PDB file of C-alpha atoms and ligand atoms in Angstrom:
ATOM      1  CA  UNK A1344     171.990  80.420  67.790  1.00 89.00           C
ATOM      2  CA  UNK A1345     170.084  82.473  70.359  1.00 94.00           C
ATOM      3  CA  UNK A1346     171.613  83.604  73.621  1.00 98.00           C
ATOM      4  CA  UNK A1347     170.253  82.018  76.745  1.00 98.00           C
ATOM      5  CA  UNK A1348     168.265  84.224  79.094  1.00 98.00           C
ATOM      6  CA  UNK A1349     169.600  82.741  82.308  1.00 98.00           C
ATOM      7  CA  UNK A1350     166.778  83.200  84.782  1.00 98.00           C
ATOM      8  CA  UNK A1351     168.449  81.069  87.392  1.00 98.00           C
ATOM      9  CA  UNK A1352     171.641  83.131  87.489  1.00 98.00           C
ATOM     10  CA  UNK A1353     169.654  86.379  87.540  1.00 98.00           C
ATOM     11  CA  UNK A1354     167.432  85.086  90.351  1.00 98.00           C
ATOM     12  CA  UNK A1355     170.530  84.209  92.378  1.00 98.00           C
ATOM     13  CA  UNK A1356     171.996  87.638  91.807  1.00 98.00           C
ATOM     14  CA  UNK A1357     168.756  89.245  92.979  1.00 98.00           C
ATOM     15  CA  UNK A1358     168.684  86.862  95.912  1.00 98.00           C
ATOM     16  CA  UNK A1359     171.960  88.281  97.249  1.00 98.00           C
ATOM     17  CA  UNK A1360     170.483  91.781  97.294  1.00 98.00           C
ATOM     18  CA  UNK A1361     167.236  90.638  98.827  1.00 98.00           C
ATOM     19  CA  UNK A1362     169.012  88.793 101.624  1.00 98.00           C
ATOM     20  CA  UNK A1363     170.758  92.028 102.490  1.00 98.00           C
ATOM     21  CA  UNK A1364     167.451  93.920 102.499  1.00 97.00           C
ATOM     22  CA  UNK A1365     165.960  91.289 104.796  1.00 98.00           C
ATOM     23  CA  UNK A1366     168.986  91.527 107.112  1.00 98.00           C
ATOM     24  CA  UNK A1367     168.593  95.284 107.290  1.00 97.00           C
ATOM     25  CA  UNK A1368     164.925  94.892 108.179  1.00 97.00           C
ATOM     26  CA  UNK A1369     165.838  92.358 110.852  1.00 98.00           C
ATOM     27  CA  UNK A1370     168.213  94.878 112.421  1.00 97.00           C
ATOM     28  CA  UNK A1371     165.136  97.051 112.862  1.00 96.00           C
ATOM     29  CA  UNK A1372     163.247  94.165 114.481  1.00 97.00           C
ATOM     30  CA  UNK A1373     161.184  93.380 111.366  1.00 98.00           C
ATOM     31  CA  UNK A1374     161.193  89.869 109.839  1.00 98.00           C
ATOM     32  CA  UNK A1375     159.183  89.442 106.629  1.00 98.00           C
ATOM     33  CA  UNK A1376     156.616  86.733 107.281  1.00 98.00           C
ATOM     34  CA  UNK A1377     154.096  85.302 104.865  1.00 98.00           C
ATOM     35  CA  UNK A1378     151.640  82.423 104.679  1.00 98.00           C
ATOM     36  CA  UNK A1379     150.819  80.005 101.899  1.00 98.00           C
ATOM     37  CA  UNK A1380     147.432  78.301 102.090  1.00 98.00           C
ATOM     38  CA  UNK A1381     147.398  75.040 100.176  1.00 98.00           C
ATOM     39  CA  UNK A1382     144.108  73.175  99.960  1.00 98.00           C
ATOM     40  CA  UNK A1383     144.100  69.526  98.942  1.00 98.00           C
ATOM     41  CA  UNK A1384     146.667  67.107  97.609  1.00 96.00           C
ATOM     42  CA  UNK A1385     147.698  68.390  94.176  1.00 96.00           C
ATOM     43  CA  UNK A1386     151.219  66.930  93.886  1.00 93.00           C
ATOM     44  CA  UNK A1387     152.555  69.839  91.802  1.00 93.00           C
ATOM     45  CA  UNK A1388     151.228  72.358  94.332  1.00 96.00           C
ATOM     46  CA  UNK A1389     152.989  70.569  97.160  1.00 94.00           C
ATOM     47  CA  UNK A1390     156.266  70.775  95.238  1.00 94.00           C
ATOM     48  CA  UNK A1391     155.758  74.504  94.503  1.00 96.00           C
ATOM     49  CA  UNK A1392     154.996  75.218  98.157  1.00 97.00           C
ATOM     50  CA  UNK A1393     158.171  73.425  99.237  1.00 97.00           C
ATOM     51  CA  UNK A1394     160.247  75.232  96.596  1.00 97.00           C
ATOM     52  CA  UNK A1395     158.988  78.564  97.923  1.00 98.00           C
ATOM     53  CA  UNK A1396     159.741  77.508 101.484  1.00 98.00           C
ATOM     54  CA  UNK A1397     163.344  76.650 100.595  1.00 98.00           C
ATOM     55  CA  UNK A1398     163.794  80.019  98.897  1.00 98.00           C
ATOM     56  CA  UNK A1399     162.157  81.861 101.799  1.00 98.00           C
ATOM     57  CA  UNK A1400     164.498  80.125 104.273  1.00 98.00           C
ATOM     58  CA  UNK A1401     167.451  81.133 102.112  1.00 98.00           C
ATOM     59  CA  UNK A1402     166.295  84.761 102.048  1.00 98.00           C
ATOM     60  CA  UNK A1403     165.681  84.845 105.822  1.00 98.00           C
ATOM     61  CA  UNK A1404     161.925  85.191 105.267  1.00 98.00           C
ATOM     62  CA  UNK A1405     159.445  83.268 107.423  1.00 98.00           C
ATOM     63  CA  UNK A1406     156.995  81.206 105.375  1.00 98.00           C
ATOM     64  CA  UNK A1407     154.169  79.383 107.141  1.00 98.00           C
ATOM     65  CA  UNK A1408     152.388  76.657 105.228  1.00 98.00           C
ATOM     66  CA  UNK A1409     148.725  76.053 106.001  1.00 98.00           C
ATOM     67  CA  UNK A1410     148.048  72.659 104.496  1.00 98.00           C
ATOM     68  CA  UNK A1411     144.266  72.172 104.481  1.00 98.00           C
ATOM     69  CA  UNK A1412     142.529  68.906 103.673  1.00 98.00           C
ATOM     70  CA  UNK A1413     140.981  68.241 100.253  1.00 98.00           C
ATOM     71  CA  UNK A1414     137.448  68.451 101.752  1.00 98.00           C
ATOM     72  CA  UNK A1415     137.976  71.891 103.317  1.00 98.00           C
ATOM     73  CA  UNK A1416     134.836  74.013 103.258  1.00 98.00           C
ATOM     74  CA  UNK A1417     134.802  77.479 101.744  1.00 98.00           C
ATOM     75  CA  UNK A1418     133.939  79.064 105.116  1.00 98.00           C
ATOM     76  CA  UNK A1419     136.940  77.425 106.824  1.00 98.00           C
ATOM     77  CA  UNK A1420     139.316  78.815 104.214  1.00 98.00           C
ATOM     78  CA  UNK A1421     137.719  82.263 104.408  1.00 98.00           C
ATOM     79  CA  UNK A1422     137.981  82.249 108.199  1.00 98.00           C
ATOM     80  CA  UNK A1423     141.683  81.407 107.957  1.00 98.00           C
ATOM     81  CA  UNK A1424     142.256  84.268 105.489  1.00 98.00           C
ATOM     82  CA  UNK A1425     140.399  86.671 107.816  1.00 98.00           C
ATOM     83  CA  UNK A1426     142.602  85.566 110.707  1.00 98.00           C
ATOM     84  CA  UNK A1427     145.818  86.075 108.723  1.00 98.00           C
ATOM     85  CA  UNK A1428     144.600  89.416 107.374  1.00 98.00           C
ATOM     86  CA  UNK A1429     144.014  90.609 110.943  1.00 98.00           C
ATOM     87  CA  UNK A1430     147.360  89.393 112.310  1.00 98.00           C
ATOM     88  CA  UNK A1431     149.854  92.289 112.368  1.00 97.00           C
ATOM     89  CA  UNK A1432     152.781  89.829 112.411  1.00 97.00           C
ATOM     90  CA  UNK A1433     151.797  88.488 108.980  1.00 98.00           C
ATOM     91  CA  UNK A1434     152.939  90.554 106.001  1.00 98.00           C
ATOM     92  CA  UNK A1435     151.734  88.372 103.149  1.00 98.00           C
ATOM     93  CA  UNK A1436     149.017  85.846 102.371  1.00 98.00           C
ATOM     94  CA  UNK A1437     148.597  83.687  99.288  1.00 98.00           C
ATOM     95  CA  UNK A1438     146.444  80.785  98.173  1.00 98.00           C
ATOM     96  CA  UNK A1439     148.229  78.119  96.165  1.00 98.00           C
ATOM     97  CA  UNK A1440     146.161  77.304  93.086  1.00 96.00           C
ATOM     98  CA  UNK A1441     144.461  75.199  91.855  1.00 96.00           C
ATOM     99  CA  UNK A1442     142.024  74.592  94.716  1.00 97.00           C
ATOM    100  CA  UNK A1443     139.634  71.617  94.914  1.00 97.00           C
ATOM    101  CA  UNK A1444     136.284  71.839  93.088  1.00 97.00           C
ATOM    102  CA  UNK A1445     134.113  72.772  96.073  1.00 98.00           C
ATOM    103  CA  UNK A1446     136.253  75.857  96.658  1.00 98.00           C
ATOM    104  CA  UNK A1447     135.461  79.168  94.962  1.00 98.00           C
ATOM    105  CA  UNK A1448     139.058  80.302  94.504  1.00 98.00           C
ATOM    106  CA  UNK A1449     138.071  83.749  93.226  1.00 98.00           C
ATOM    107  CA  UNK A1450     136.198  84.416  96.458  1.00 98.00           C
ATOM    108  CA  UNK A1451     139.264  83.409  98.481  1.00 98.00           C
ATOM    109  CA  UNK A1452     141.517  85.704  96.459  1.00 98.00           C
ATOM    110  CA  UNK A1453     139.049  88.548  96.834  1.00 98.00           C
ATOM    111  CA  UNK A1454     139.129  88.092 100.611  1.00 98.00           C
ATOM    112  CA  UNK A1455     142.903  88.597 100.922  1.00 98.00           C
ATOM    113  CA  UNK A1456     143.844  92.042 102.223  1.00 98.00           C
ATOM    114  CA  UNK A1457     145.235  93.802  99.096  1.00 98.00           C
ATOM    115  CA  UNK A1458     148.078  95.138 101.264  1.00 98.00           C
ATOM    116  CA  UNK A1459     149.122  91.545 102.012  1.00 98.00           C
ATOM    117  CA  UNK A1460     148.413  90.198  98.524  1.00 98.00           C
ATOM    118  CA  UNK A1461     151.902  88.898  97.655  1.00 98.00           C
ATOM    119  CA  UNK A1462     150.616  87.261  94.439  1.00 98.00           C
ATOM    120  CA  UNK A1463     148.978  90.482  93.203  1.00 98.00           C
ATOM    121  CA  UNK A1464     145.806  88.582  92.319  1.00 98.00           C
ATOM    122  CA  UNK A1465     143.137  90.368  94.351  1.00 98.00           C
ATOM    123  CA  UNK A1466     140.691  92.319  92.167  1.00 98.00           C
ATOM    124  CA  UNK A1467     141.947  95.583  93.676  1.00 98.00           C
ATOM    125  CA  UNK A1468     145.549  94.865  92.738  1.00 98.00           C
ATOM    126  CA  UNK A1469     144.578  93.587  89.292  1.00 98.00           C
ATOM    127  CA  UNK A1470     142.791  96.904  88.799  1.00 98.00           C
ATOM    128  CA  UNK A1471     145.851  98.818  89.970  1.00 98.00           C
ATOM    129  CA  UNK A1472     147.983  96.789  87.573  1.00 98.00           C
ATOM    130  CA  UNK A1473     145.898  97.710  84.539  1.00 98.00           C
ATOM    131  CA  UNK A1474     145.744 101.334  85.652  1.00 98.00           C
ATOM    132  CA  UNK A1475     149.544 101.400  85.699  1.00 96.00           C
ATOM    133  CA  UNK A1476     149.549 102.382  89.366  1.00 97.00           C
ATOM    134  CA  UNK A1477     150.493  99.252  91.306  1.00 98.00           C
ATOM    135  CA  UNK A1478     152.449  98.351  94.405  1.00 98.00           C
ATOM    136  CA  UNK A1479     152.553  94.580  93.855  1.00 98.00           C
ATOM    137  CA  UNK A1480     152.612  92.515  90.674  1.00 98.00           C
ATOM    138  CA  UNK A1481     152.152  88.811  89.870  1.00 98.00           C
ATOM    139  CA  UNK A1482     155.623  87.316  90.244  1.00 98.00           C
ATOM    140  CA  UNK A1483     156.028  85.529  86.905  1.00 98.00           C
ATOM    141  CA  UNK A1484     155.195  88.559  84.780  1.00 98.00           C
ATOM    142  CA  UNK A1485     157.239  90.873  86.980  1.00 98.00           C
ATOM    143  CA  UNK A1486     160.178  88.472  86.811  1.00 98.00           C
ATOM    144  CA  UNK A1487     160.029  88.263  83.012  1.00 99.00           C
ATOM    145  CA  UNK A1488     160.031  92.046  82.600  1.00 99.00           C
ATOM    146  CA  UNK A1489     162.997  92.269  84.974  1.00 98.00           C
ATOM    147  CA  UNK A1490     164.828  89.550  83.034  1.00 98.00           C
ATOM    148  CA  UNK A1491     164.285  91.285  79.681  1.00 99.00           C
ATOM    149  CA  UNK A1492     165.513  94.576  81.175  1.00 98.00           C
ATOM    150  CA  UNK A1493     168.504  92.831  82.750  1.00 98.00           C
ATOM    151  CA  UNK A1494     169.555  91.683  79.265  1.00 98.00           C
ATOM    152  CA  UNK A1495     168.829  95.188  77.935  1.00 98.00           C
ATOM    153  CA  UNK A1496     166.233  93.929  75.487  1.00 98.00           C
ATOM    154  CA  UNK A1497     164.235  96.893  74.209  1.00 98.00           C
ATOM    155  CA  UNK A1498     160.486  96.673  74.745  1.00 98.00           C
ATOM    156  CA  UNK A1499     159.113 100.070  73.730  1.00 98.00           C
ATOM    157  CA  UNK A1500     157.475  99.960  70.311  1.00 98.00           C
ATOM    158  CA  UNK A1501     158.176  96.237  69.917  1.00 98.00           C
ATOM    159  CA  UNK A1502     155.514  93.753  68.869  1.00 99.00           C
ATOM    160  CA  UNK A1503     154.925  91.402  71.792  1.00 99.00           C
ATOM    161  CA  UNK A1504     152.719  88.331  71.545  1.00 99.00           C
ATOM    162  CA  UNK A1505     151.575  86.667  74.761  1.00 99.00           C
ATOM    163  CA  UNK A1506     150.164  83.167  74.304  1.00 99.00           C
ATOM    164  CA  UNK A1507     147.849  82.350  77.204  1.00 98.00           C
ATOM    165  CA  UNK A1508     145.366  84.576  78.995  1.00 98.00           C
ATOM    166  CA  UNK A1509     145.267  83.275  82.561  1.00 98.00           C
ATOM    167  CA  UNK A1510     144.852  85.715  85.430  1.00 98.00           C
ATOM    168  CA  UNK A1511     148.071  84.460  86.944  1.00 98.00           C
ATOM    169  CA  UNK A1512     150.419  84.737  83.938  1.00 98.00           C
ATOM    170  CA  UNK A1513     149.036  85.769  80.535  1.00 98.00           C
ATOM    171  CA  UNK A1514     146.955  88.809  81.496  1.00 98.00           C
ATOM    172  CA  UNK A1515     149.459  90.397  83.919  1.00 98.00           C
ATOM    173  CA  UNK A1516     152.218  89.732  81.379  1.00 99.00           C
ATOM    174  CA  UNK A1517     150.246  91.643  78.766  1.00 99.00           C
ATOM    175  CA  UNK A1518     149.574  94.500  81.215  1.00 98.00           C
ATOM    176  CA  UNK A1519     153.260  94.880  82.109  1.00 98.00           C
ATOM    177  CA  UNK A1520     154.439  94.690  78.487  1.00 98.00           C
ATOM    178  CA  UNK A1521     151.889  97.354  77.609  1.00 98.00           C
ATOM    179  CA  UNK A1522     153.212  99.488  80.425  1.00 98.00           C
ATOM    180  CA  UNK A1523     156.667  99.152  78.836  1.00 98.00           C
ATOM    181  CA  UNK A1524     155.136 100.562  75.638  1.00 98.00           C
ATOM    182  CA  UNK A1525     155.207  97.313  73.680  1.00 99.00           C
ATOM    183  CA  UNK A1526     152.397  96.679  71.200  1.00 99.00           C
ATOM    184  CA  UNK A1527     150.747  93.666  72.750  1.00 99.00           C
ATOM    185  CA  UNK A1528     148.642  90.882  71.260  1.00 99.00           C
ATOM    186  CA  UNK A1529     147.123  88.245  73.531  1.00 99.00           C
ATOM    187  CA  UNK A1530     146.504  84.814  71.980  1.00 99.00           C
ATOM    188  CA  UNK A1531     144.673  81.880  73.515  1.00 98.00           C
ATOM    189  CA  UNK A1532     143.021  78.577  72.791  1.00 98.00           C
ATOM    190  CA  UNK A1533     140.470  80.153  70.434  1.00 98.00           C
ATOM    191  CA  UNK A1534     142.980  82.193  68.466  1.00 98.00           C
ATOM    192  CA  UNK A1535     142.898  81.368  64.779  1.00 98.00           C
ATOM    193  CA  UNK A1536     146.125  81.200  62.786  1.00 98.00           C
ATOM    194  CA  UNK A1537     148.348  81.453  65.842  1.00 98.00           C
ATOM    195  CA  UNK A1538     151.482  81.014  63.742  1.00 98.00           C
ATOM    196  CA  UNK A1539     150.578  83.993  61.531  1.00 98.00           C
ATOM    197  CA  UNK A1540     150.434  86.173  64.631  1.00 98.00           C
ATOM    198  CA  UNK A1541     153.542  84.836  66.370  1.00 99.00           C
ATOM    199  CA  UNK A1542     155.577  85.196  63.162  1.00 98.00           C
ATOM    200  CA  UNK A1543     155.111  88.971  63.428  1.00 98.00           C
ATOM    201  CA  UNK A1544     156.390  89.120  66.990  1.00 99.00           C
ATOM    202  CA  UNK A1545     159.632  90.662  68.204  1.00 99.00           C
ATOM    203  CA  UNK A1546     158.929  89.111  71.601  1.00 99.00           C
ATOM    204  CA  UNK A1547     156.945  85.942  72.281  1.00 99.00           C
ATOM    205  CA  UNK A1548     155.909  84.915  75.780  1.00 99.00           C
ATOM    206  CA  UNK A1549     154.260  81.513  75.890  1.00 99.00           C
ATOM    207  CA  UNK A1550     152.251  80.439  78.948  1.00 98.00           C
ATOM    208  CA  UNK A1551     149.916  77.696  77.838  1.00 98.00           C
ATOM    209  CA  UNK A1552     150.947  74.413  79.421  1.00 98.00           C
ATOM    210  CA  UNK A1553     151.093  72.816  75.930  1.00 98.00           C
ATOM    211  CA  UNK A1554     154.436  71.113  75.400  1.00 98.00           C
ATOM    212  CA  UNK A1555     156.193  72.046  72.143  1.00 97.00           C
ATOM    213  CA  UNK A1556     153.359  74.354  71.007  1.00 98.00           C
ATOM    214  CA  UNK A1557     155.782  76.985  69.727  1.00 98.00           C
ATOM    215  CA  UNK A1558     157.845  75.595  66.872  1.00 98.00           C
ATOM    216  CA  UNK A1559     160.583  77.176  64.755  1.00 98.00           C
ATOM    217  CA  UNK A1560     158.231  77.936  61.836  1.00 98.00           C
ATOM    218  CA  UNK A1561     156.149  80.147  64.176  1.00 98.00           C
ATOM    219  CA  UNK A1562     159.078  82.378  65.125  1.00 98.00           C
ATOM    220  CA  UNK A1563     160.698  85.098  63.056  1.00 98.00           C
ATOM    221  CA  UNK A1564     164.473  85.362  62.888  1.00 98.00           C
ATOM    222  CA  UNK A1565     165.886  87.305  65.800  1.00 98.00           C
ATOM    223  CA  UNK A1566     162.772  87.147  67.990  1.00 98.00           C
ATOM    224  CA  UNK A1567     163.064  86.985  71.780  1.00 99.00           C
ATOM    225  CA  UNK A1568     161.309  83.893  73.112  1.00 98.00           C
ATOM    226  CA  UNK A1569     160.250  83.501  76.737  1.00 99.00           C
ATOM    227  CA  UNK A1570     158.910  80.109  77.771  1.00 98.00           C
ATOM    228  CA  UNK A1571     156.743  80.054  80.902  1.00 98.00           C
ATOM    229  CA  UNK A1572     155.356  76.561  80.361  1.00 98.00           C
ATOM    230  CA  UNK A1573     156.126  73.741  82.736  1.00 97.00           C
ATOM    231  CA  UNK A1574     155.093  70.425  81.260  1.00 96.00           C
ATOM    232  CA  UNK A1575     156.101  66.902  82.088  1.00 95.00           C
ATOM    233  CA  UNK A1576     156.834  64.755  79.054  1.00 96.00           C
ATOM    234  CA  UNK A1577     158.296  61.276  79.559  1.00 96.00           C
ATOM    235  CA  UNK A1578     159.326  62.224  83.074  1.00 94.00           C
ATOM    236  CA  UNK A1579     161.173  65.321  81.855  1.00 96.00           C
ATOM    237  CA  UNK A1580     160.306  68.959  82.531  1.00 96.00           C
ATOM    238  CA  UNK A1581     159.811  70.840  79.254  1.00 97.00           C
ATOM    239  CA  UNK A1582     158.320  74.189  78.303  1.00 98.00           C
ATOM    240  CA  UNK A1583     155.803  75.274  75.667  1.00 98.00           C
ATOM    241  CA  UNK A1584     158.590  75.954  73.205  1.00 98.00           C
ATOM    242  CA  UNK A1585     160.390  73.437  71.030  1.00 98.00           C
ATOM    243  CA  UNK A1586     163.674  74.705  72.439  1.00 98.00           C
ATOM    244  CA  UNK A1587     166.145  72.883  70.191  1.00 97.00           C
ATOM    245  CA  UNK A1588     164.715  74.203  66.932  1.00 97.00           C
ATOM    246  CA  UNK A1589     163.515  77.626  68.143  1.00 98.00           C
ATOM    247  CA  UNK A1590     166.886  78.500  69.682  1.00 98.00           C
ATOM    248  CA  UNK A1591     168.378  78.475  66.175  1.00 98.00           C
ATOM    249  CA  UNK A1592     166.095  81.337  65.137  1.00 98.00           C
ATOM    250  CA  UNK A1593     165.693  83.331  68.334  1.00 98.00           C
ATOM    251  CA  UNK A1594     168.093  86.090  69.352  1.00 98.00           C
ATOM    252  CA  UNK A1595     167.384  85.275  73.020  1.00 98.00           C
ATOM    253  CA  UNK A1596     165.534  82.374  74.580  1.00 98.00           C
ATOM    254  CA  UNK A1597     164.743  81.111  78.082  1.00 98.00           C
ATOM    255  CA  UNK A1598     165.494  77.469  78.847  1.00 98.00           C
ATOM    256  CA  UNK A1599     163.186  75.163  80.804  1.00 98.00           C
ATOM    257  CA  UNK A1600     164.231  74.484  83.495  1.00 97.00           C
ATOM    258  CA  UNK A1601     166.425  77.391  84.577  1.00 98.00           C
ATOM    259  CA  UNK A1602     164.543  80.227  82.879  1.00 98.00           C
ATOM    260  CA  UNK A1603     161.313  81.684  84.194  1.00 98.00           C
ATOM    261  CA  UNK A1604     160.725  79.225  87.057  1.00 97.00           C
ATOM    262  CA  UNK A1605     163.489  80.435  89.429  1.00 98.00           C
ATOM    263  CA  UNK A1606     162.488  84.047  88.733  1.00 98.00           C
ATOM    264  CA  UNK A1607     158.892  83.420  89.721  1.00 98.00           C
ATOM    265  CA  UNK A1608     159.975  82.141  93.121  1.00 98.00           C
ATOM    266  CA  UNK A1609     162.468  84.967  93.573  1.00 98.00           C
ATOM    267  CA  UNK A1610     159.916  87.619  92.632  1.00 98.00           C
ATOM    268  CA  UNK A1611     157.428  86.195  95.092  1.00 98.00           C
ATOM    269  CA  UNK A1612     160.071  86.738  97.777  1.00 98.00           C
ATOM    270  CA  UNK A1613     160.683  90.249  96.438  1.00 98.00           C
ATOM    271  CA  UNK A1614     156.930  90.900  96.791  1.00 98.00           C
ATOM    272  CA  UNK A1615     156.910  89.656 100.389  1.00 98.00           C
ATOM    273  CA  UNK A1616     159.743  92.018 101.290  1.00 98.00           C
ATOM    274  CA  UNK A1617     158.231  94.893  99.315  1.00 98.00           C
ATOM    275  CA  UNK A1618     154.896  94.559 101.122  1.00 98.00           C
ATOM    276  CA  UNK A1619     156.621  94.149 104.489  1.00 98.00           C
ATOM    277  CA  UNK A1620     158.560  97.375 103.933  1.00 97.00           C
ATOM    278  CA  UNK A1621     155.411  99.150 102.773  1.00 97.00           C
ATOM    279  CA  UNK A1622     153.488  98.021 105.852  1.00 97.00           C
ATOM    280  CA  UNK A1623     156.280  99.471 107.994  1.00 96.00           C
ATOM    281  CA  UNK A1624     156.553 102.679 105.957  1.00 89.00           C
ATOM    282  CA  UNK A1625     159.993 101.717 104.635  1.00 82.00           C
ATOM    283  CA  UNK A1626     159.272 102.426 100.967  1.00 67.00           C
TER     284      UNK A1626
HETATM  285  P1  NAD B 431     146.132  78.092  82.405  1.00 74.05           P
HETATM  286  O1  NAD B 431     145.772  76.699  82.082  1.00 74.05           O
HETATM  287  O2  NAD B 431     145.350  78.840  83.424  1.00 74.05           O
HETATM  288  O3  NAD B 431     146.093  78.952  81.061  1.00 74.05           O
HETATM  289  C1  NAD B 431     146.589  78.444  79.866  1.00 74.05           C
HETATM  290  C2  NAD B 431     146.289  79.441  78.761  1.00 74.05           C
HETATM  291  O4  NAD B 431     146.850  78.966  77.563  1.00 74.05           O
HETATM  292  C3  NAD B 431     144.796  79.649  78.511  1.00 74.05           C
HETATM  293  O5  NAD B 431     144.533  81.037  78.459  1.00 74.05           O
HETATM  294  C4  NAD B 431     144.543  78.989  77.145  1.00 74.05           C
HETATM  295  O6  NAD B 431     143.589  79.707  76.386  1.00 74.05           O
HETATM  296  C5  NAD B 431     145.918  79.052  76.512  1.00 74.05           C
HETATM  297  N1  NAD B 431     146.135  77.917  75.617  1.00 74.05           N
HETATM  298  C6  NAD B 431     146.075  76.603  75.921  1.00 74.05           C
HETATM  299  N2  NAD B 431     146.336  75.853  74.832  1.00 74.05           N
HETATM  300  C7  NAD B 431     146.574  76.713  73.802  1.00 74.05           C
HETATM  301  C8  NAD B 431     146.887  76.543  72.455  1.00 74.05           C
HETATM  302  N3  NAD B 431     147.002  75.338  71.902  1.00 74.05           N
HETATM  303  N4  NAD B 431     147.060  77.653  71.726  1.00 74.05           N
HETATM  304  C9  NAD B 431     146.958  78.884  72.240  1.00 74.05           C
HETATM  305  N5  NAD B 431     146.657  79.098  73.552  1.00 74.05           N
HETATM  306  C10 NAD B 431     146.460  78.022  74.313  1.00 74.05           C
HETATM  307  O7  NAD B 431     147.670  78.054  82.765  1.00 74.05           O
HETATM  308  P2  NAD B 431     148.638  79.085  83.539  1.00 74.05           P
HETATM  309  O8  NAD B 431     148.394  78.985  84.997  1.00 74.05           O
HETATM  310  O9  NAD B 431     148.619  80.406  82.879  1.00 74.05           O
HETATM  311  O10 NAD B 431     150.028  78.375  83.243  1.00 74.05           O
HETATM  312  C11 NAD B 431     150.491  78.176  81.923  1.00 74.05           C
HETATM  313  C12 NAD B 431     151.748  77.344  81.957  1.00 74.05           C
HETATM  314  O11 NAD B 431     152.747  78.063  82.646  1.00 74.05           O
HETATM  315  C13 NAD B 431     151.629  76.008  82.680  1.00 74.05           C
HETATM  316  O12 NAD B 431     152.498  75.079  82.065  1.00 74.05           O
HETATM  317  C14 NAD B 431     152.131  76.323  84.071  1.00 74.05           C
HETATM  318  O13 NAD B 431     152.636  75.180  84.730  1.00 74.05           O
HETATM  319  C15 NAD B 431     153.212  77.286  83.741  1.00 74.05           C
HETATM  320  N6  NAD B 431     153.573  78.223  84.802  1.00 74.05           N
HETATM  321  C16 NAD B 431     154.893  78.401  85.000  1.00 74.05           C
HETATM  322  C17 NAD B 431     155.323  79.306  85.921  1.00 74.05           C
HETATM  323  C18 NAD B 431     156.789  79.491  86.086  1.00 74.05           C
HETATM  324  O14 NAD B 431     157.201  80.070  87.048  1.00 74.05           O
HETATM  325  N7  NAD B 431     157.596  79.020  85.123  1.00 74.05           N
HETATM  326  C19 NAD B 431     154.416  80.051  86.656  1.00 74.05           C
HETATM  327  C20 NAD B 431     153.055  79.874  86.424  1.00 74.05           C
HETATM  328  C21 NAD B 431     152.646  78.958  85.464  1.00 74.05           C
END
């Protein structure tokens, strides 16, 4: 049976260090401060925003929540981003996605000052990421790389398969695995013979939002399986991976909950502190 990659425990360990970093900054009169803009009433988004707020409070970071109504106009959201970009007290700005239909989310992301882009999703930072010269990274992918390194799982030369190609998870995950010298394949909804590809993988990262997509017959013995998915089935939170069967074949596997989720929140906080330090020349 595979060993559990305990994201929650690792996130808590990192949290202790980060709290100390924040305390040291506070002694210098600097308190990391970031803003989350949430537009509309998506229930999951509201939960994510609150989860971040709890973590920020725990870390000693200030998190402001700008809750905008579902009928917010593009210009209003852009004006708010401009205001936060210009405010020297604010170290980070992010837009909680998804946004309502009338909103062009890409335009909002593009408007965020790349130096305050705690999610690493502005085109400039995405470019830096793929060039291998980045100062901020999307939290989920960054957290997964850190988790794999924490468990001393070798990445160089390994065959990694990322399922999902979103800007927020799949693509940055592929970029960071590539940077670690893995041989990376990106699969998605149009991929034919997914199982044939995943069966070759030493490392599988699934980020699709399809419950139980990855089954034991798709995984080779000894593979490392990272489950990013967060799906609600019969009132229960489950991942993309059929955990009970896949854990028998995997050498390491992340659980859901308690795997990638806590790391994503922790690495967002790490990004806030990293950008705060950078803005104050404390690199
Ligand atoms: P998304 O909907 O933007 O992208 C999903 C991707 O999966 C797409 O690229 C699509 O092509 C691919 N896909 C969908 N069905 C597929 C299938 N049957 N076979 C192969 N590929 C398929 O989603 P996202 O924002 O990348 O999030 C993915 C999942 O990860 C969701 O469940 C989301 O809730 C979760 N998530 C978790 C965390 C975390 O911290 N654990 C963070 C972000 C997202």
